[in-house]
PDB file of C-alpha atoms in Angstrom:
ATOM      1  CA  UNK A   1      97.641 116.729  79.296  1.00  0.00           C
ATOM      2  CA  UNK A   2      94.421 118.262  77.922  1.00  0.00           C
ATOM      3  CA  UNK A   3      92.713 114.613  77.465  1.00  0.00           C
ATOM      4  CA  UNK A   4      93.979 114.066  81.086  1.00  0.00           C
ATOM      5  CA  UNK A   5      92.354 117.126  82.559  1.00  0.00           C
ATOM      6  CA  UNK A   6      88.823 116.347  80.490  1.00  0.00           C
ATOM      7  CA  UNK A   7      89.545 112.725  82.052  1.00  0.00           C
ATOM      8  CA  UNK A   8      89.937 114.184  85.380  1.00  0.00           C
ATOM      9  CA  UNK A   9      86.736 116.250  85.112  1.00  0.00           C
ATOM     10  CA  UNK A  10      84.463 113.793  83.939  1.00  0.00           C
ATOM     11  CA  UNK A  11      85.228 111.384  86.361  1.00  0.00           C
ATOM     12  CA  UNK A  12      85.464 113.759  88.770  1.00  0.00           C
ATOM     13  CA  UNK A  13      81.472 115.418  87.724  1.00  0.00           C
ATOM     14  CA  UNK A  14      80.305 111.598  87.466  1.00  0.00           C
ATOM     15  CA  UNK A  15      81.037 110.989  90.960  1.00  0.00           C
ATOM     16  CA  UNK A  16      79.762 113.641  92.601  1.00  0.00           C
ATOM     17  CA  UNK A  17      76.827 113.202  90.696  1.00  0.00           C
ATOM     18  CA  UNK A  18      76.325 109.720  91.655  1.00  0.00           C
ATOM     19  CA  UNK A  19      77.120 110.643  95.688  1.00  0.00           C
ATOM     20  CA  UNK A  20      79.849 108.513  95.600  1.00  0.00           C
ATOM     21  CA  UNK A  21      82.376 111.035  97.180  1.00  0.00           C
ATOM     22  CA  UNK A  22      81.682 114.264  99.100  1.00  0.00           C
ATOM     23  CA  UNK A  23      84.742 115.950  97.505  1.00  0.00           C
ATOM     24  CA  UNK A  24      87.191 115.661  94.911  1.00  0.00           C
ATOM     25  CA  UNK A  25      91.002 116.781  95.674  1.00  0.00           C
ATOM     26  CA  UNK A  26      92.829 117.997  92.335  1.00  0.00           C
ATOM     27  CA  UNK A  27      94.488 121.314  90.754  1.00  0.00           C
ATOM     28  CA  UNK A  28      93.238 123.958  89.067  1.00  0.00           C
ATOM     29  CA  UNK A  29      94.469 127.375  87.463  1.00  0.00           C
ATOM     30  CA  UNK A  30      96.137 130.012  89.937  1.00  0.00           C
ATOM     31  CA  UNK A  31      96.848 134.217  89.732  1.00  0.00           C
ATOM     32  CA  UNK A  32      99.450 133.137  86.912  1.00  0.00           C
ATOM     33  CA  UNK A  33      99.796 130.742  84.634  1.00  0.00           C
ATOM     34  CA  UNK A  34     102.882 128.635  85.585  1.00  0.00           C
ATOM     35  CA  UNK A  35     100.571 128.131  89.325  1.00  0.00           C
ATOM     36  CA  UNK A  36      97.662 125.040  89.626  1.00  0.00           C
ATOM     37  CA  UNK A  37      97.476 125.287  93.279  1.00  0.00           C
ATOM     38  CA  UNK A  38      95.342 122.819  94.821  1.00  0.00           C
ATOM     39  CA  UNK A  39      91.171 122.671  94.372  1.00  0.00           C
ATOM     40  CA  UNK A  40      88.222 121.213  96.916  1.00  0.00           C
ATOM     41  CA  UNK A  41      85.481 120.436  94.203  1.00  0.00           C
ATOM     42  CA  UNK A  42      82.655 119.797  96.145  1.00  0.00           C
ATOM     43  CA  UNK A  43      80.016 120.284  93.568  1.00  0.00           C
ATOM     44  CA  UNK A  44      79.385 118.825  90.028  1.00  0.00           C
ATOM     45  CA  UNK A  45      79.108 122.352  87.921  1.00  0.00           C
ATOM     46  CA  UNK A  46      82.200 122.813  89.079  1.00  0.00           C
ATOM     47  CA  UNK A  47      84.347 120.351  88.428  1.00  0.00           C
ATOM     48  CA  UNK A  48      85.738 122.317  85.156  1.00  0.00           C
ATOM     49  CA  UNK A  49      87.987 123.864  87.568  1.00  0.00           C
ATOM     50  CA  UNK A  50      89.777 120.982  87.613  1.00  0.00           C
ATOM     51  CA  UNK A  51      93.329 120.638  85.367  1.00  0.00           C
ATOM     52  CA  UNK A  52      96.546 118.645  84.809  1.00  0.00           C
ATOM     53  CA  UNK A  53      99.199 120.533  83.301  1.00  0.00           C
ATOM     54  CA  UNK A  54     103.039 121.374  83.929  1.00  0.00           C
ATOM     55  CA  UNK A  55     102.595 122.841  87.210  1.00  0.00           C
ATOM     56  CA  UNK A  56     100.143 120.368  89.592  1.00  0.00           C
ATOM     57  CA  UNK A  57     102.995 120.616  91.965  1.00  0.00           C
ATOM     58  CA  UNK A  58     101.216 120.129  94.574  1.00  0.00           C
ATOM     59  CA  UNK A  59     100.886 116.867  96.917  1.00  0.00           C
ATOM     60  CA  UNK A  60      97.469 116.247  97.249  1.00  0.00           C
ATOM     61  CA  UNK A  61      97.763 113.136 100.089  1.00  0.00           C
ATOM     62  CA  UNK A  62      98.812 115.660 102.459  1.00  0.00           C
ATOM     63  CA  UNK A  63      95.239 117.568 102.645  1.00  0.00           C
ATOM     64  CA  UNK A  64      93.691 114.788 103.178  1.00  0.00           C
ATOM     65  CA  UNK A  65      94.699 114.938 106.813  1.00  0.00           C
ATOM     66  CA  UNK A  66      91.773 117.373 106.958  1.00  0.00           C
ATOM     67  CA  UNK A  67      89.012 115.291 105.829  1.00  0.00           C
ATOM     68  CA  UNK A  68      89.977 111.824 107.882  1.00  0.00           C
ATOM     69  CA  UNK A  69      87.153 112.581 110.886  1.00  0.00           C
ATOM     70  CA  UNK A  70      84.191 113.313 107.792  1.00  0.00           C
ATOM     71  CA  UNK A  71      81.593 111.373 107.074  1.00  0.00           C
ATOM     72  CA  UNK A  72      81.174 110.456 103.016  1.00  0.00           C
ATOM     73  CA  UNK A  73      84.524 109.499 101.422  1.00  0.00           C
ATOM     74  CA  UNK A  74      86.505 111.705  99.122  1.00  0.00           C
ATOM     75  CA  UNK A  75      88.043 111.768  95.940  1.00  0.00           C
ATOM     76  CA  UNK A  76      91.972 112.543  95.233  1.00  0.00           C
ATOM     77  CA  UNK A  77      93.977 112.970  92.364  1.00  0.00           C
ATOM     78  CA  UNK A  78      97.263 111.189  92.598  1.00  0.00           C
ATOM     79  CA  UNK A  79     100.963 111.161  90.432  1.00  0.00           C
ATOM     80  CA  UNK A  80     103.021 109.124  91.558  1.00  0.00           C
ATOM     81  CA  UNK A  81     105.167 110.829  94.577  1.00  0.00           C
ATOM     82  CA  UNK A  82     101.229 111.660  95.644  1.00  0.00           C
ATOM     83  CA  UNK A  83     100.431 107.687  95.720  1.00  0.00           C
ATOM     84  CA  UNK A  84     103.965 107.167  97.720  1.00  0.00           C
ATOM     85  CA  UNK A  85     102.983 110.161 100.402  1.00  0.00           C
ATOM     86  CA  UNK A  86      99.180 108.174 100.751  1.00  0.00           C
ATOM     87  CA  UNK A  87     101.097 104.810 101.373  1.00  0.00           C
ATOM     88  CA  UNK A  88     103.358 106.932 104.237  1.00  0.00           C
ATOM     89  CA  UNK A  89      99.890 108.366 105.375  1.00  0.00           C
ATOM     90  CA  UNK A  90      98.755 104.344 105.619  1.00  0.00           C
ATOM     91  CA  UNK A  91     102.000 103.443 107.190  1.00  0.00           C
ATOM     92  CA  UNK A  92     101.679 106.005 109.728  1.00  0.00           C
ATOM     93  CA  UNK A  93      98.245 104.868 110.930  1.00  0.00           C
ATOM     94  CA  UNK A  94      96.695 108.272 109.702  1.00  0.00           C
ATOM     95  CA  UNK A  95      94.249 107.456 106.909  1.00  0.00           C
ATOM     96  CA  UNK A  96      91.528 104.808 106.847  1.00  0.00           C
ATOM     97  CA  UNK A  97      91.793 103.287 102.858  1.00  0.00           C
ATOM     98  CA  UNK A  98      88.696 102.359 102.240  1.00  0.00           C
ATOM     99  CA  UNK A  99      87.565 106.179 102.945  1.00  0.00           C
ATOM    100  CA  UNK A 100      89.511 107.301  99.861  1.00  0.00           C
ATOM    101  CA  UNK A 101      89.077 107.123  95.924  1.00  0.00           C
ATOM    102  CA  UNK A 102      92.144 107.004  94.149  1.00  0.00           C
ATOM    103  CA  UNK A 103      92.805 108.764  91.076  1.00  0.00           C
ATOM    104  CA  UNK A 104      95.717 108.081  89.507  1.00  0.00           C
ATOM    105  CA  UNK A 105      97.412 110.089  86.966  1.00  0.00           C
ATOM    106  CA  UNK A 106     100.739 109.312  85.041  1.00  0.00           C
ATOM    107  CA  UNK A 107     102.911 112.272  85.576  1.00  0.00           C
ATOM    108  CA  UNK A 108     105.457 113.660  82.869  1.00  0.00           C
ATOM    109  CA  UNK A 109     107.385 115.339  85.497  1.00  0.00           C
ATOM    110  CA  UNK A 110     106.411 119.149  86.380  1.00  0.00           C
ATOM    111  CA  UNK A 111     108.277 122.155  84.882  1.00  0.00           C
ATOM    112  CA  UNK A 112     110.432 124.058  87.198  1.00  0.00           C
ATOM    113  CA  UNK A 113     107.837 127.275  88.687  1.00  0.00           C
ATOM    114  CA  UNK A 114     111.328 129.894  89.198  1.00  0.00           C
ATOM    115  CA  UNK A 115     112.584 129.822  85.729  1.00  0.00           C
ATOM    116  CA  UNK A 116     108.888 129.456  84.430  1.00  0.00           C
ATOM    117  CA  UNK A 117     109.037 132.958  85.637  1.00  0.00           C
ATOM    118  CA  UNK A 118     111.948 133.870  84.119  1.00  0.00           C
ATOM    119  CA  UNK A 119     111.638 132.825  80.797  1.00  0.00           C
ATOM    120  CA  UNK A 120     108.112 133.465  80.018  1.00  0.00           C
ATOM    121  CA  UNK A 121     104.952 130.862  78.804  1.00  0.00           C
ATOM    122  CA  UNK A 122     107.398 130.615  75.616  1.00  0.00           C
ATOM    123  CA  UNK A 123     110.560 129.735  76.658  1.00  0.00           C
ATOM    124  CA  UNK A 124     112.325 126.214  77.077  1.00  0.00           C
ATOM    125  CA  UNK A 125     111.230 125.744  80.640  1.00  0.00           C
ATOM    126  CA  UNK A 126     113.370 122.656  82.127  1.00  0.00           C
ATOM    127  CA  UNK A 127     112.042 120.032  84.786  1.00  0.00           C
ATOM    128  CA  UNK A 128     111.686 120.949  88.686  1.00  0.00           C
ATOM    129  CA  UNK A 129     114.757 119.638  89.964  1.00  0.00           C
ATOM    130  CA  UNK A 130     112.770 117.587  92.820  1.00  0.00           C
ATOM    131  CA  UNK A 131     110.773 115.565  89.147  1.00  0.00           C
ATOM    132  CA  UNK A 132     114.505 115.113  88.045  1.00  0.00           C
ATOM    133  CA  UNK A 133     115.561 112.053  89.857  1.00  0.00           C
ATOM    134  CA  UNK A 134     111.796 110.876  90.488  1.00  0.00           C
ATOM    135  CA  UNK A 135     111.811 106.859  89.871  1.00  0.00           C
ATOM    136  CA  UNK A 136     108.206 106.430  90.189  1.00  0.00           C
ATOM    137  CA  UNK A 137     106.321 108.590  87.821  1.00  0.00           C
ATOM    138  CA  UNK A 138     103.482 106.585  87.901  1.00  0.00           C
ATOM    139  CA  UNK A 139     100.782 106.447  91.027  1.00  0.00           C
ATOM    140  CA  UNK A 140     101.347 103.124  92.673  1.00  0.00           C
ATOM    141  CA  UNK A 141      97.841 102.569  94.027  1.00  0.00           C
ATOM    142  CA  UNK A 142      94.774 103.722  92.715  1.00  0.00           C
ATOM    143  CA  UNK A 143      91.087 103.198  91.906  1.00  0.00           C
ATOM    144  CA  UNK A 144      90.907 104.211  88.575  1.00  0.00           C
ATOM    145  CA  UNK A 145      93.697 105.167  86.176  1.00  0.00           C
ATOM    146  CA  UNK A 146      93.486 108.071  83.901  1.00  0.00           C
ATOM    147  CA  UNK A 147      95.653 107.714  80.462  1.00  0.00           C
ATOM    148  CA  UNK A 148      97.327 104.682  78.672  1.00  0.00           C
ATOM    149  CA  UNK A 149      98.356 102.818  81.640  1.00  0.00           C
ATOM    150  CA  UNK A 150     100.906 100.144  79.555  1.00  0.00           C
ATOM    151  CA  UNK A 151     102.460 103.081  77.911  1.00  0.00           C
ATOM    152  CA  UNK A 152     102.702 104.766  81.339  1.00  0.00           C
ATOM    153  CA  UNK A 153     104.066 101.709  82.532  1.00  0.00           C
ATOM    154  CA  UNK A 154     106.402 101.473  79.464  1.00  0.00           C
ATOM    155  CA  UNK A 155     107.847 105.196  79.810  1.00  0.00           C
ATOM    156  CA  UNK A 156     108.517 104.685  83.605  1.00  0.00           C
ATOM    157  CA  UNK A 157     110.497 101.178  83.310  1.00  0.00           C
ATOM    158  CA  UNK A 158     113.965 102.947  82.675  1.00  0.00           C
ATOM    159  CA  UNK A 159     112.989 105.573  85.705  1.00  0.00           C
ATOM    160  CA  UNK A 160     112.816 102.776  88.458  1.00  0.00           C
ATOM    161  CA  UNK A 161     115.961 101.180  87.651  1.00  0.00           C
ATOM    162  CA  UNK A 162     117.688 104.425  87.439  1.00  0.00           C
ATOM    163  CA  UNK A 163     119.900 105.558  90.571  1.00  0.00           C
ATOM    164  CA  UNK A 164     119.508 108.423  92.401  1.00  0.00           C
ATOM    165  CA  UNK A 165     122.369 111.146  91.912  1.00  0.00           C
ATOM    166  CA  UNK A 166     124.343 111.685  95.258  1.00  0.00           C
ATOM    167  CA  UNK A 167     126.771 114.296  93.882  1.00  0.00           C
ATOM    168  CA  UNK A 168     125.707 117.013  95.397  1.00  0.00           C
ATOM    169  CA  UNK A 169     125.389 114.998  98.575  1.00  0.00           C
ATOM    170  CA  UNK A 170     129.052 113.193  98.326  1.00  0.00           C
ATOM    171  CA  UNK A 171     130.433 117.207  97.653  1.00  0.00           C
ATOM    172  CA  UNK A 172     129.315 118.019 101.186  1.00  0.00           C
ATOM    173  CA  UNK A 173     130.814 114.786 102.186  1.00  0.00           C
ATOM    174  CA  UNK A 174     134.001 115.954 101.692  1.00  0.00           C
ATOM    175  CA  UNK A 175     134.177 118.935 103.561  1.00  0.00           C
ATOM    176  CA  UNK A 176     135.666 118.787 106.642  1.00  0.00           C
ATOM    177  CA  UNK A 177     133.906 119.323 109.950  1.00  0.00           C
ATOM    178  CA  UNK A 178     134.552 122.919 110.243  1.00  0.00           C
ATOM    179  CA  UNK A 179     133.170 123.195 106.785  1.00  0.00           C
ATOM    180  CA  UNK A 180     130.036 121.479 106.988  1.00  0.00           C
ATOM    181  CA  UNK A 181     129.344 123.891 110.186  1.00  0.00           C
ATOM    182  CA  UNK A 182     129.462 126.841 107.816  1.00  0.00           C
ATOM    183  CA  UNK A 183     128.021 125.982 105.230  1.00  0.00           C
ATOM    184  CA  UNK A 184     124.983 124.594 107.293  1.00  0.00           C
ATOM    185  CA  UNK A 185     124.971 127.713 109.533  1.00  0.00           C
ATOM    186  CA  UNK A 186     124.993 129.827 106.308  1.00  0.00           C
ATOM    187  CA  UNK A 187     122.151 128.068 105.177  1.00  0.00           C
ATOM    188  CA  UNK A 188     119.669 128.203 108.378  1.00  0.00           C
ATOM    189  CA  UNK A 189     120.337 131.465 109.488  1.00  0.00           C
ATOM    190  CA  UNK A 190     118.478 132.617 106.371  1.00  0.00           C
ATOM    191  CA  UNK A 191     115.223 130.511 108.190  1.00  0.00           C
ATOM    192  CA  UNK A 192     112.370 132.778 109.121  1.00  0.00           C
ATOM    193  CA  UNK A 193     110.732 129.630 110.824  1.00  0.00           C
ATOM    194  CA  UNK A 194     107.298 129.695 109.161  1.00  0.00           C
ATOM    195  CA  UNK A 195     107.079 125.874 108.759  1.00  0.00           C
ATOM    196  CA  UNK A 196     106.775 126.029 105.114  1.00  0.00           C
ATOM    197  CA  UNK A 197     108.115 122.966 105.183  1.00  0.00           C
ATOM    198  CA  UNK A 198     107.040 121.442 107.647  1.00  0.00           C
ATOM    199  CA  UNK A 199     103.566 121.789 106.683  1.00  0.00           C
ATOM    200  CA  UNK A 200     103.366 120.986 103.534  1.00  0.00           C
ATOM    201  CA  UNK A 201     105.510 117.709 103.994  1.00  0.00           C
ATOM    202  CA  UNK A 202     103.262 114.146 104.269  1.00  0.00           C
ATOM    203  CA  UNK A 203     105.364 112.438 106.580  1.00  0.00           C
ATOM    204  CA  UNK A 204     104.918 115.220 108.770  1.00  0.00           C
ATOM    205  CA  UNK A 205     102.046 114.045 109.869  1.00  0.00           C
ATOM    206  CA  UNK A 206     101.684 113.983 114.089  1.00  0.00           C
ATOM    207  CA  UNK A 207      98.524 115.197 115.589  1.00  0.00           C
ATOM    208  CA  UNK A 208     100.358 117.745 117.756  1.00  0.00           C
ATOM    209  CA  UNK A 209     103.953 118.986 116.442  1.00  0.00           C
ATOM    210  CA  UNK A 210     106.787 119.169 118.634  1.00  0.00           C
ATOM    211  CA  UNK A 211     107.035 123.059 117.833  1.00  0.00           C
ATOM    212  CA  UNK A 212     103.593 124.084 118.406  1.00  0.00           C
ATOM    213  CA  UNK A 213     103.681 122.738 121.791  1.00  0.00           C
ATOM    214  CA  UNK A 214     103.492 125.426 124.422  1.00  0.00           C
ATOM    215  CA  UNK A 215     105.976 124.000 127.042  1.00  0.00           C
ATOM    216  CA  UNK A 216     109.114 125.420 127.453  1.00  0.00           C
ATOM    217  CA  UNK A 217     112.268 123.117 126.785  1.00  0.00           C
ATOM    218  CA  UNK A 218     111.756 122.231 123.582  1.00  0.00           C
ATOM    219  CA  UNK A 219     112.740 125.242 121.411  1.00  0.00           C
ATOM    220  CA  UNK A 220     112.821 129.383 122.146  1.00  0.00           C
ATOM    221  CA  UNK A 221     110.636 131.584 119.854  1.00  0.00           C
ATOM    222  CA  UNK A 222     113.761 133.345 119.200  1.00  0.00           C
ATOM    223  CA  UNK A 223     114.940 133.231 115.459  1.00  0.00           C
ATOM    224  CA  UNK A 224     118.557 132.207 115.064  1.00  0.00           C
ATOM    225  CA  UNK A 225     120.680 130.113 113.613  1.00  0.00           C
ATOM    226  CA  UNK A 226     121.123 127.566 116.934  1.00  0.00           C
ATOM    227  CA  UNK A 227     117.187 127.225 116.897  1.00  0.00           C
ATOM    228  CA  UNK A 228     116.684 127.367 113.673  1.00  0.00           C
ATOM    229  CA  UNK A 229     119.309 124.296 112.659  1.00  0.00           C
ATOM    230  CA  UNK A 230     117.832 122.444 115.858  1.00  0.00           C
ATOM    231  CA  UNK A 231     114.467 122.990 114.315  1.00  0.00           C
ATOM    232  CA  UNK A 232     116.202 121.683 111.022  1.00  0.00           C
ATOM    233  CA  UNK A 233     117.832 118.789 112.246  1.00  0.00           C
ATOM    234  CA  UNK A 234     114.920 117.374 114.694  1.00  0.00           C
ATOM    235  CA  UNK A 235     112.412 117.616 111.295  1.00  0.00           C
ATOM    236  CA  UNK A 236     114.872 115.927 109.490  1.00  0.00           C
ATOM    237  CA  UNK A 237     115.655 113.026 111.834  1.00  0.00           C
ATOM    238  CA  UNK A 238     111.438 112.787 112.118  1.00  0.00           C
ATOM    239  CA  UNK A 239     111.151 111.790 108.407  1.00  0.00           C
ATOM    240  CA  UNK A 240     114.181 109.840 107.856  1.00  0.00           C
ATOM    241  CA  UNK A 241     113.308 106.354 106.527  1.00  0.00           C
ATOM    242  CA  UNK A 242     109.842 108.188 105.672  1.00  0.00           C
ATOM    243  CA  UNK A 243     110.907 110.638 103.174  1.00  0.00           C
ATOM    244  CA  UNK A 244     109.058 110.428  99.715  1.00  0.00           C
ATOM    245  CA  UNK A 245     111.252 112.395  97.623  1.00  0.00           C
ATOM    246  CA  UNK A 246     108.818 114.579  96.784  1.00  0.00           C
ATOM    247  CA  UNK A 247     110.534 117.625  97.463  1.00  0.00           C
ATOM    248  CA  UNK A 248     107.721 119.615  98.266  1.00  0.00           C
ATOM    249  CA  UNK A 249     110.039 121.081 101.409  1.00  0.00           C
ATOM    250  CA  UNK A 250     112.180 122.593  99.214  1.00  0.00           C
ATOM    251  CA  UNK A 251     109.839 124.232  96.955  1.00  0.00           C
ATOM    252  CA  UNK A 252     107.669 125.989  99.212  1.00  0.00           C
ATOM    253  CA  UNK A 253     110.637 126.852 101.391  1.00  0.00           C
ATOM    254  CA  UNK A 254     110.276 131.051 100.641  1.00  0.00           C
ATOM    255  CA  UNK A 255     113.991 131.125 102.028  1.00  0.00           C
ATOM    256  CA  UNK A 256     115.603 128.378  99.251  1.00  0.00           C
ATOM    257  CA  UNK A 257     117.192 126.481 101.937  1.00  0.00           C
ATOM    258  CA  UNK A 258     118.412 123.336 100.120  1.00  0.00           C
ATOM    259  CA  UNK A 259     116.276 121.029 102.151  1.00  0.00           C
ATOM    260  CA  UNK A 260     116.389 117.909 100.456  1.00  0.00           C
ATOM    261  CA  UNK A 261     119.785 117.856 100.140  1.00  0.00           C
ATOM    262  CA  UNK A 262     119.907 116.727 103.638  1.00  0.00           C
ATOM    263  CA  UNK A 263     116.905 114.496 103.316  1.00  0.00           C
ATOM    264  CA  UNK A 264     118.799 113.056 100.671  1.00  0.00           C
ATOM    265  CA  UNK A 265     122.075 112.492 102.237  1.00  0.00           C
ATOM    266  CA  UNK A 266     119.718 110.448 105.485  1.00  0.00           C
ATOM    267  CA  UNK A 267     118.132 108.378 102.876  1.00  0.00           C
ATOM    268  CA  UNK A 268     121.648 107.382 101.180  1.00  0.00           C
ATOM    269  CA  UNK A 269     122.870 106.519 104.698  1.00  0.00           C
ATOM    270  CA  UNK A 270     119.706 104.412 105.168  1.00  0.00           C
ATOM    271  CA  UNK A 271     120.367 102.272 102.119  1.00  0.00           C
ATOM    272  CA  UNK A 272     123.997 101.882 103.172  1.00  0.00           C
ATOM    273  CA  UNK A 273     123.182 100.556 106.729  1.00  0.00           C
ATOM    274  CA  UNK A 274     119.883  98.496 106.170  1.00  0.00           C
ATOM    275  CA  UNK A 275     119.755  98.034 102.249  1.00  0.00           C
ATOM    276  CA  UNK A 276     117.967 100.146  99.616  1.00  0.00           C
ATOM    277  CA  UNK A 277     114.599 101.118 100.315  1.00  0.00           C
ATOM    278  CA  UNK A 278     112.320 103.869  98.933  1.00  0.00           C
ATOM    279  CA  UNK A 279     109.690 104.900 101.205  1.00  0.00           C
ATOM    280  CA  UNK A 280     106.122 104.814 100.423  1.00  0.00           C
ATOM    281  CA  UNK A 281     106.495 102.045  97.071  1.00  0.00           C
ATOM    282  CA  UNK A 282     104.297  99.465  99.329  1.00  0.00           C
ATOM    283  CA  UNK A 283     102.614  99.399 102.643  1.00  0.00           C
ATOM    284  CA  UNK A 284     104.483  96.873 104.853  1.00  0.00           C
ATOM    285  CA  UNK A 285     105.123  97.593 107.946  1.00  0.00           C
ATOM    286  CA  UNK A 286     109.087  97.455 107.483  1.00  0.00           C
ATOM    287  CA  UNK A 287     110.063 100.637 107.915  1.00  0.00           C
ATOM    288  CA  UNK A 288     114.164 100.916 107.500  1.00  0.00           C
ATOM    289  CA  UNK A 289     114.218 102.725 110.937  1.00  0.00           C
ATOM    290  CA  UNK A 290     110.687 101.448 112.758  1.00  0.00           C
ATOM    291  CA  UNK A 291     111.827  98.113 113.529  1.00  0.00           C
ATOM    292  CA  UNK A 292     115.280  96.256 114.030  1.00  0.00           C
ATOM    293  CA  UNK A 293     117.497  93.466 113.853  1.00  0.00           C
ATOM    294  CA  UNK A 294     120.527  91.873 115.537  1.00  0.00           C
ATOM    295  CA  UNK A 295     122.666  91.863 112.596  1.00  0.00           C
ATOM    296  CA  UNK A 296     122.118  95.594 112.429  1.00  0.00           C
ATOM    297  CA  UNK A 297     125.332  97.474 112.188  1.00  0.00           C
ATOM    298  CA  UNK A 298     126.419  98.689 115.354  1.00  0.00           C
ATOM    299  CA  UNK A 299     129.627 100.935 114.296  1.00  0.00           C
ATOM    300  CA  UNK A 300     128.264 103.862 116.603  1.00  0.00           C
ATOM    301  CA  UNK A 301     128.991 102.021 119.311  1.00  0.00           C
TER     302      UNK A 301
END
């Protein structure tokens, strides 16, 4: 990862040097050393800022939202759940391409921040459960490539065939209705609403949210469970078909709601009832739930 990072920040100094971008997007070093929270480099001294290490957790595509009405284009760092949340930025009609340089950067999967913690700089820190199951490790668009891209390529083969564990999906499956209630209800009344996870999430992406809207109707400022799982639910609904399986929802979540366990269990519906699909792989315009066909399966009905 160190020839990465002195990658990142050459290419990085070189084009703000040349003019060619008005800012690069990347990670550097935070209060403690198992953070690299998210850098603006708008100026070539300091681009040694920049790093790659186990802990970039951070999806870059999602602050780009803030530079789409500049003038100049800007630079961005991407592994490969970033690359998936720019295609979902495309899809969505947010982001102009041709305002963007791509960086891509093979990721390794990033180390998991809690029991970094716990176990110290030494210990035998595992993955982050959201790099676990990731099938794309690799950016899949990009400028310029950072690393040995056929032995990127090589290492990720095995990851996109791979399936995606439902276990912990299929166990809440099999609860009965009552159940489910509880164990959901036990889960959002811990919710202290702060949108964590909403705003860090790339398919989250409207230009006026639902919740921020000032009309009445929608949902009370009151924090309880009924609000709080309506909050849930409508968020969860918005990104189905859209979700990149990035996980960043869960990890920023301060409350440790399991978040993408319900994002998961929408997406394994999904490929049950209009064929697999991961969201964000290409930009195509067939989005599972944004168009539809005849044959669709009606058993709702």
């Amino acid at each position: 990862m160190k020839e990465i990072t002195l990658q990142m920040q050459e290419l990085a100094r070189e084009l703000l040097q040349k003019g060619e971008v008005n800012v690069v997007l990347g990670w550097e070093k935070g209060t403690f050393w198992y953070l690299s929270p998210p850098a603006f480099i708008d100026k070539p001294e300091d681009v040694e800022r920049l790093v790659f290490d186990d802990y970039c957790h951070h999806n870059l595509s999602k602050y780009l939202m803030d530079y789409r009405y500049q003038d100049g284009k800007v630079a961005v760092f991407l592994k490969g759940c970033d690359s998936r949340a720019f295609n979902i930025l495309l899809e969505d009609n947010q982001l102009e391409r041709e305002k963007y340089v791509l960086i891509g950067i093979p990721c390794p999967g990033m180390k998991d921040q809690e029991k970094a913690k716990e176990l110290g700089i030494n210990g035998d820190i595992p993955l982050a459960k959201k790099c676990q199951d990731c099938k794309y490790p690799n950016p899949l668009v990009y400028d310029y490539f950072l690393g040995d891209k056929e032995a990127a390529d090589e290492a990720a083969a095995t990851r996109e065939a791979k399936a995606i564990d439902y276990s912990d999906v299929e166990q809440i499956e099999k609860m009965t209705p009552d159940e489910k209630y509880d164990f959901w209800s036990s889960q959002y009344e811990r919710c202290i609403r702060c949108y964590a996870c909403r705003n860090v999430c790339p398919a989250c992406n409207c230009r006026e949210c639902i919740f921020d809207q000032s009309r009445t109707g929608w949902i009370g400022k009151a924090n309880n469970t009924s609000e709080n799982q309506f909050f849930a639910l409508t968020r969860a609904m918005h990104v189905a078909g859209r979700c990149i399986e990035c996980g960043e929802c869960e990890r920023a979540c301060p409350m440790n709601i399991p978040i993408m366990l319900m994002n998961k269990k929408l997406i394994k519906d999904i490929n049950q009832l209009f064929g697999e699909y991961d969201a964000g792989v290409k930009v195509d315009g067939v989005l599972p739930l944004g168009h539809f066909d005849k044959n669709d399966p009606e058993e709702f009905m």
